[in-house]
XYZ file of C-alpha atoms in Angstrom:
481
model
C -41.361 -6.557 -20.370
C -43.354 -8.436 -22.969
C -46.663 -6.982 -21.756
C -45.290 -3.446 -22.051
C -43.945 -4.105 -25.530
C -47.144 -5.746 -26.703
C -49.241 -2.839 -25.447
C -47.111 -0.279 -27.285
C -46.838 -2.234 -30.541
C -50.531 -3.144 -30.700
C -51.572 0.460 -30.116
C -49.146 1.746 -32.762
C -50.469 -0.734 -35.331
C -54.052 0.131 -34.448
C -53.255 3.775 -35.195
C -51.868 2.910 -38.633
C -48.105 2.674 -38.008
C -46.180 0.875 -40.770
C -43.411 0.004 -38.319
C -43.052 0.307 -34.566
C -40.393 -0.673 -32.097
C -40.235 -0.411 -28.338
C -37.185 -0.339 -26.100
C -37.162 -0.848 -22.319
C -33.760 0.274 -21.084
C -31.935 0.450 -17.772
C -28.489 2.022 -17.378
C -26.643 1.792 -14.077
C -23.289 3.534 -13.597
C -20.973 4.015 -10.640
C -17.838 6.171 -10.540
C -15.213 5.917 -7.785
C -12.469 8.523 -7.355
C -9.489 8.308 -4.998
C -6.683 10.753 -4.213
C -3.475 9.324 -2.773
C -5.282 6.133 -1.857
C -8.176 7.809 -0.004
C -11.736 7.694 -1.339
C -12.879 11.143 -2.488
C -16.223 10.270 -4.059
C -18.494 7.372 -4.989
C -21.275 8.406 -7.315
C -24.168 6.146 -8.360
C -26.634 6.757 -11.146
C -29.464 4.663 -12.550
C -31.951 5.406 -15.302
C -34.930 3.297 -16.320
C -37.272 4.187 -19.136
C -39.434 3.139 -22.048
C -39.155 4.402 -25.641
C -41.485 3.910 -28.608
C -40.516 4.691 -32.187
C -42.856 4.465 -35.186
C -42.935 5.000 -38.928
C -46.342 6.357 -39.939
C -47.071 7.419 -43.520
C -43.315 7.548 -44.142
C -42.528 9.822 -41.185
C -40.724 9.071 -37.933
C -42.355 9.530 -34.552
C -40.716 9.014 -31.151
C -41.863 9.256 -27.539
C -40.354 8.163 -24.257
C -41.095 8.184 -20.559
C -40.081 6.790 -17.193
C -43.401 5.203 -16.229
C -43.223 1.526 -17.100
C -46.827 0.342 -17.109
C -49.034 -1.148 -19.826
C -51.162 2.000 -19.933
C -48.082 4.238 -20.183
C -46.671 2.096 -22.997
C -49.879 2.445 -25.028
C -49.903 6.185 -24.375
C -46.313 6.491 -25.625
C -47.349 4.764 -28.843
C -50.143 7.308 -29.290
C -47.715 10.172 -28.703
C -45.187 8.718 -31.136
C -47.826 8.389 -33.853
C -48.931 11.951 -33.099
C -45.364 13.187 -33.588
C -45.127 11.317 -36.907
C -48.373 12.874 -38.126
C -47.131 16.349 -37.273
C -43.710 15.748 -38.754
C -44.950 14.091 -41.921
C -45.469 17.400 -43.677
C -41.777 18.212 -43.144
C -40.367 14.860 -44.271
C -38.658 15.129 -47.645
C -37.748 11.441 -47.967
C -40.128 8.711 -46.739
C -38.610 6.590 -43.973
C -38.227 3.003 -45.174
C -36.162 0.442 -43.277
C -33.840 -2.125 -44.839
C -35.116 -5.685 -44.318
C -33.757 -7.681 -41.404
C -34.455 -11.312 -40.494
C -36.716 -11.797 -37.489
C -34.863 -12.620 -34.279
C -37.497 -13.970 -31.941
C -36.861 -14.301 -28.197
C -33.116 -13.689 -28.613
C -31.059 -13.348 -25.431
C -27.443 -12.105 -25.345
C -25.061 -11.361 -22.465
C -21.617 -9.802 -22.860
C -18.502 -11.804 -22.001
C -17.644 -11.192 -18.348
C -17.112 -13.290 -15.218
C -17.926 -11.079 -12.220
C -20.607 -8.387 -12.102
C -18.731 -5.388 -10.644
C -21.915 -4.195 -8.935
C -21.950 -7.458 -6.976
C -18.504 -6.716 -5.497
C -18.692 -4.855 -2.150
C -17.789 -1.172 -2.367
C -15.081 -1.578 0.273
C -13.373 -4.277 -1.808
C -13.382 -2.150 -4.942
C -12.039 0.890 -3.087
C -9.323 -1.191 -1.426
C -8.126 -2.520 -4.797
C -7.720 1.000 -6.160
C -6.096 2.121 -2.885
C -3.664 -0.794 -3.015
C -2.528 0.111 -6.521
C -2.279 3.772 -5.493
C -0.100 2.982 -2.465
C 2.321 1.031 -4.613
C 2.760 4.004 -6.915
C 3.099 6.445 -4.006
C 5.854 4.309 -2.496
C 8.018 4.771 -5.581
C 10.759 7.424 -5.757
C 9.602 10.674 -7.302
C 5.833 10.086 -7.230
C 4.148 12.966 -5.360
C 0.485 12.090 -5.778
C -1.752 9.458 -7.346
C -5.264 9.914 -8.738
C -7.304 6.753 -9.246
C -10.739 6.251 -10.752
C -13.036 3.449 -11.815
C -16.168 3.753 -13.945
C -18.382 0.690 -14.142
C -21.542 0.336 -16.226
C -24.334 -2.232 -16.354
C -26.655 -1.848 -19.374
C -29.892 -3.794 -19.858
C -32.151 -3.547 -22.894
C -35.323 -5.274 -24.063
C -36.283 -4.524 -27.668
C -39.338 -5.590 -29.675
C -40.762 -4.568 -33.038
C -43.789 -5.187 -35.215
C -41.860 -7.612 -37.457
C -41.611 -10.057 -34.548
C -38.063 -9.486 -33.280
C -37.630 -9.512 -29.516
C -34.184 -9.231 -27.952
C -33.020 -9.060 -24.331
C -29.414 -8.047 -23.652
C -27.042 -7.251 -20.804
C -23.652 -5.590 -21.137
C -20.962 -4.816 -18.551
C -17.954 -2.518 -18.967
C -15.191 -1.035 -16.822
C -12.843 1.909 -17.172
C -10.055 1.910 -14.548
C -7.338 4.568 -14.549
C -4.444 5.577 -12.296
C -2.415 8.734 -12.776
C 1.032 9.143 -11.167
C 2.066 12.770 -10.607
C 5.603 14.124 -10.153
C 5.694 17.911 -9.909
C 4.293 19.288 -13.188
C 4.609 15.912 -14.957
C 2.125 13.053 -14.898
C 1.578 9.701 -16.571
C -1.509 7.480 -16.839
C -1.821 3.738 -16.846
C -2.343 2.270 -20.314
C -5.044 -0.206 -19.238
C -7.888 0.488 -21.676
C -11.601 0.507 -20.861
C -12.965 -2.954 -21.606
C -16.123 -4.973 -21.905
C -15.130 -7.069 -18.904
C -16.275 -7.521 -15.313
C -14.489 -7.101 -11.979
C -12.017 -9.837 -12.976
C -10.319 -7.169 -15.117
C -9.177 -5.428 -11.923
C -7.691 -8.576 -10.460
C -5.506 -9.726 -13.326
C -7.678 -11.135 -16.134
C -7.012 -9.245 -19.347
C -4.421 -6.862 -17.909
C -1.127 -7.213 -16.019
C -1.543 -4.563 -13.321
C 1.587 -5.677 -11.438
C 3.806 -5.117 -14.460
C 2.284 -1.751 -15.294
C 2.385 -0.385 -11.727
C 6.010 -1.534 -11.347
C 7.099 0.157 -14.600
C 5.165 3.432 -14.392
C 7.326 5.415 -11.851
C 10.571 4.920 -13.797
C 8.848 5.883 -17.049
C 7.480 9.004 -15.366
C 10.912 10.001 -14.012
C 12.457 9.535 -17.434
C 9.653 11.528 -19.060
C 10.046 14.414 -16.586
C 13.774 14.693 -17.325
C 13.518 14.169 -21.088
C 14.743 16.762 -23.614
C 12.295 18.591 -25.844
C 11.929 17.181 -29.347
C 13.450 18.857 -32.381
C 10.663 19.422 -34.900
C 10.971 17.713 -38.269
C 10.171 14.533 -40.170
C 10.505 11.261 -38.318
C 9.673 7.633 -38.835
C 7.104 6.646 -36.200
C 6.433 3.286 -34.601
C 3.061 3.748 -32.956
C 1.807 1.482 -30.185
C -1.906 0.534 -30.200
C -2.408 2.506 -26.960
C -1.875 5.624 -29.092
C -2.947 4.532 -32.577
C -6.480 3.633 -31.445
C -7.351 7.316 -31.057
C -6.002 8.166 -34.516
C -8.167 5.349 -35.912
C -11.151 6.676 -33.951
C -10.864 10.240 -35.192
C -9.553 9.823 -38.747
C -11.313 6.618 -39.837
C -14.190 5.696 -37.546
C -15.787 9.148 -37.404
C -15.037 9.804 -41.075
C -16.948 6.694 -42.189
C -20.166 7.292 -40.238
C -22.650 7.526 -43.097
C -24.905 10.029 -41.313
C -21.891 12.350 -40.991
C -20.961 11.730 -44.638
C -24.525 12.645 -45.708
C -24.442 15.880 -43.700
C -26.799 14.866 -40.875
C -24.167 15.785 -38.270
C -22.958 18.963 -39.975
C -24.406 21.351 -37.399
C -22.625 19.693 -34.481
C -19.860 17.206 -35.249
C -19.080 18.085 -38.851
C -19.036 16.182 -42.138
C -16.439 13.946 -43.804
C -13.893 14.113 -46.591
C -14.793 10.460 -47.379
C -17.820 11.415 -49.482
C -20.334 8.864 -50.736
C -19.354 9.250 -54.409
C -15.870 7.943 -53.482
C -17.107 4.615 -52.091
C -15.032 1.926 -53.732
C -12.453 4.326 -55.186
C -11.024 6.542 -52.422
C -7.389 5.651 -51.730
C -7.489 5.954 -47.932
C -3.983 4.721 -47.305
C -1.354 2.070 -47.850
C -2.366 -1.270 -49.442
C -1.438 -2.782 -46.052
C -4.395 -0.980 -44.480
C -7.374 -3.217 -43.695
C -9.953 -1.701 -41.334
C -13.086 -3.442 -40.123
C -16.229 -2.456 -38.274
C -17.072 -5.200 -35.807
C -19.848 -5.493 -33.244
C -18.830 -9.060 -32.374
C -15.258 -8.552 -31.043
C -14.800 -10.259 -27.647
C -14.693 -7.677 -24.819
C -15.265 -4.806 -27.260
C -17.047 -1.788 -25.807
C -19.391 -1.581 -28.824
C -19.955 -5.332 -28.950
C -23.619 -6.392 -28.791
C -25.814 -9.255 -29.833
C -28.278 -6.941 -31.621
C -28.369 -3.205 -32.253
C -31.187 -0.861 -31.230
C -33.098 -1.583 -34.447
C -33.089 -5.352 -33.938
C -30.229 -5.986 -36.390
C -27.901 -8.882 -35.516
C -24.278 -7.944 -34.773
C -21.861 -8.255 -37.701
C -18.309 -7.610 -38.821
C -17.724 -5.788 -42.115
C -14.949 -4.110 -44.086
C -14.555 -0.328 -44.098
C -11.125 -0.061 -45.748
C -9.719 -2.996 -47.712
C -6.236 -2.932 -49.284
C -6.158 0.785 -48.531
C -9.428 1.612 -50.379
C -12.691 2.836 -48.827
C -15.244 0.019 -49.274
C -17.868 0.536 -46.575
C -19.689 2.848 -44.184
C -21.382 2.420 -40.833
C -25.145 2.085 -41.338
C -28.528 2.013 -39.711
C -31.583 0.493 -41.399
C -32.906 3.661 -43.012
C -29.544 4.704 -44.463
C -28.931 1.196 -45.779
C -32.284 1.249 -47.576
C -32.085 4.831 -48.835
C -28.621 4.297 -50.325
C -29.414 0.825 -51.720
C -26.628 -0.757 -49.663
C -28.565 -3.870 -48.704
C -28.875 -4.995 -45.127
C -27.907 -2.655 -42.282
C -24.604 -3.558 -40.649
C -26.106 -2.990 -37.193
C -24.774 0.388 -36.021
C -27.866 1.900 -34.357
C -27.553 2.754 -30.662
C -29.246 4.955 -28.068
C -27.562 5.711 -24.755
C -30.848 6.191 -22.931
C -34.525 5.387 -23.217
C -35.018 9.138 -23.462
C -33.186 9.261 -26.796
C -33.922 7.876 -30.270
C -31.209 5.625 -31.749
C -28.482 7.220 -33.852
C -25.957 5.609 -36.151
C -23.043 4.953 -33.776
C -19.638 3.370 -34.218
C -19.008 -0.339 -34.036
C -15.573 -1.394 -32.839
C -13.448 -0.029 -35.721
C -10.061 -1.722 -35.900
C -6.905 -2.042 -37.995
C -6.109 -5.678 -38.714
C -2.698 -7.086 -37.748
C -0.581 -8.823 -40.384
C -0.633 -12.629 -40.045
C 2.919 -13.572 -39.190
C 3.826 -9.886 -39.068
C 6.728 -8.336 -37.154
C 6.944 -7.729 -33.427
C 7.122 -4.208 -32.043
C 10.853 -4.691 -31.463
C 11.322 -5.713 -35.099
C 9.442 -2.597 -36.257
C 11.680 -0.428 -34.067
C 14.699 -2.244 -35.478
C 13.803 -1.041 -38.985
C 14.069 2.647 -37.995
C 17.307 4.632 -38.210
C 15.930 7.914 -36.807
C 12.459 7.961 -35.339
C 10.102 7.991 -32.366
C 8.180 5.184 -30.644
C 4.832 6.643 -29.501
C 2.941 5.072 -26.568
C -0.323 6.099 -24.874
C -2.844 8.699 -26.010
C -3.282 12.256 -24.793
C -4.601 15.389 -26.545
C -5.664 15.627 -30.179
C -7.145 17.993 -32.742
C -8.871 17.299 -36.072
C -10.909 19.406 -38.447
C -14.639 19.049 -39.106
C -14.062 16.955 -42.265
C -11.690 14.575 -40.438
C -8.832 15.360 -42.816
C -6.208 17.512 -41.033
C -5.100 16.380 -37.580
C -2.472 16.321 -34.871
C -2.070 13.919 -31.957
C 0.117 13.898 -28.887
C 0.799 10.961 -26.553
C 2.154 9.977 -23.161
C 5.521 8.449 -23.932
C 7.832 9.336 -26.829
C 10.885 7.106 -27.017
C 13.625 8.260 -29.370
C 14.735 5.582 -31.850
C 18.350 5.713 -32.979
C 19.782 3.063 -35.315
C 17.029 0.594 -34.496
C 17.216 0.965 -30.707
C 15.349 2.968 -28.075
C 17.528 5.823 -26.830
C 15.625 7.634 -24.065
C 12.401 9.639 -23.991
C 11.522 12.955 -25.602
C 8.931 15.534 -24.598
C 6.622 18.043 -26.289
C 5.883 15.774 -29.264
C 2.866 15.920 -31.577
C 2.540 14.245 -34.962
C 0.637 16.091 -37.651
C -0.692 15.062 -41.073
C -3.680 14.830 -43.339
C -5.597 11.588 -42.927
C -4.812 10.129 -46.354
C -1.123 11.158 -46.275
C -0.683 9.635 -42.824
C -2.271 6.307 -43.705
C -0.389 6.267 -47.040
C 2.853 6.424 -45.030
C 2.002 3.119 -43.312
C 4.920 0.853 -44.267
C 4.500 -2.107 -41.928
C 1.783 -3.573 -39.712
C 2.698 -5.611 -36.668
C 1.691 -9.204 -36.097
C -1.186 -10.496 -33.947
C 1.005 -10.580 -30.819
C 1.259 -6.765 -30.995
C -2.531 -6.330 -31.263
C -4.419 -4.580 -28.465
C -8.055 -3.487 -28.055
C -8.265 0.057 -26.643
C -11.003 2.698 -26.815
C -13.194 5.179 -24.992
C -16.114 4.757 -22.663
C -17.856 7.968 -23.792
C -17.709 9.066 -27.437
C -20.081 11.986 -27.949
C -22.433 12.569 -30.863
C -25.808 14.055 -31.752
C -28.066 16.867 -30.618
C -29.120 16.341 -27.818
C -25.790 14.700 -27.131
C -25.434 10.974 -26.610
C -22.437 9.014 -25.293
C -21.384 5.623 -26.595
C -18.573 3.290 -25.564
C -16.416 2.015 -28.422
C -13.239 -0.024 -28.806
C -10.564 0.208 -31.469
C -8.101 -2.582 -32.024
C -4.708 -2.119 -33.570
C -1.303 -3.735 -33.883
C 1.869 -1.715 -33.546
C 2.589 -0.056 -36.898
C 5.421 1.729 -38.696
C 4.847 5.038 -40.507
C 7.573 6.715 -42.566
C 8.391 10.433 -42.725
C 5.636 11.882 -40.544
C 5.779 15.567 -39.602
C 6.514 16.023 -35.886
C 5.801 19.305 -34.102
C 7.339 20.647 -30.924
C 4.238 21.537 -28.896
C 6.139 23.960 -26.679
C 7.671 25.832 -29.592
C 4.543 25.499 -31.758
C 6.500 24.470 -34.851
């Protein structure tokens, strides 16, 4: 690895590059799918490549390839410098990177016990089949779909400042879906930065969830349709994470705010001139970006620009106080050091600004979920995520879920169906009246958040406690009102 990096960096410097970095990256992914306990497919994919990025006369250049030799690395550097020379005439703002301390010979490995790729295929299939059979044995369950995505990511990064980092990350996304006629319900186990131990009881209670799911599904299938109107909502983290993802995390990506994503993913209502003044929500709202959270899907030791992982505030006391940054945006906007949000999903792609784990803090000593429910006279307890819709500025949205439990006089009173909650981002977060305590906190997320042209996927977690929102507009999705 070091010989490849040295060859690329030395050639880039010899050609006049002001900055160069090289990334050797391997991504291995396997996806298993079962139907009613029988294996339907097992798909393996592996990608290995080398990428060189330079700044030459203030312009970016990038080149990548799959041949990992010293000669190929030097050639990539030449191509990257060539791209920068061609693109220089089109660059309106010179590329300058925010300073970052040198991290020499840094090694980081994510927090896991058992490499899932080291577990025999038959053992992994049997675990999913075992969980499927237990669901199928329950009254009312017609079919069960099961899947498991596992990823092993290796990166070696080096740059002309002297930083060299070597990292390995592991993540899993298991999911089981119980089906009863036209109704279905998924497990709530989130994707996690864990190894195979996650499937055998570390970090998730599979026995409890598999035992409870059939009865919840039967109740859901027989539930009455909701009456549209205003309700108080107690939202479980298995649902609230997606609202955080769409209405806060995407809205505070600085490249989106500056219009760099306008052609594909949109812009943001949280414009740069409102930094430090925008009232995002209730004073109880404290949202952080964090690339250090244990078992977080976006947790790293260093980002793809050699910046050490950090935690930082995005919303403090309900006010917008920070954005997600890469080194160029941090420098251009005079925001100091980058907060380490550069990531590329492949050696074939240049790094983009991507989300850290963006999370709502619990209240120290705050209420339990049951206590939050107990404060509601007429409301709905929302559990699990499903479909969603939000506009291109991340301001107007609606979200559905998997379970909607009616709250009457502080107690759960059976499930409802056809529920969606709808609001503008700032109104919704302003209606936050109470944040649950640390015991209600849960780290959820997605294994594939899309962004960029060409598109890139990134895994990201969002932590949240249970939370109480007052007077939120609820739609009946069947009636459309």
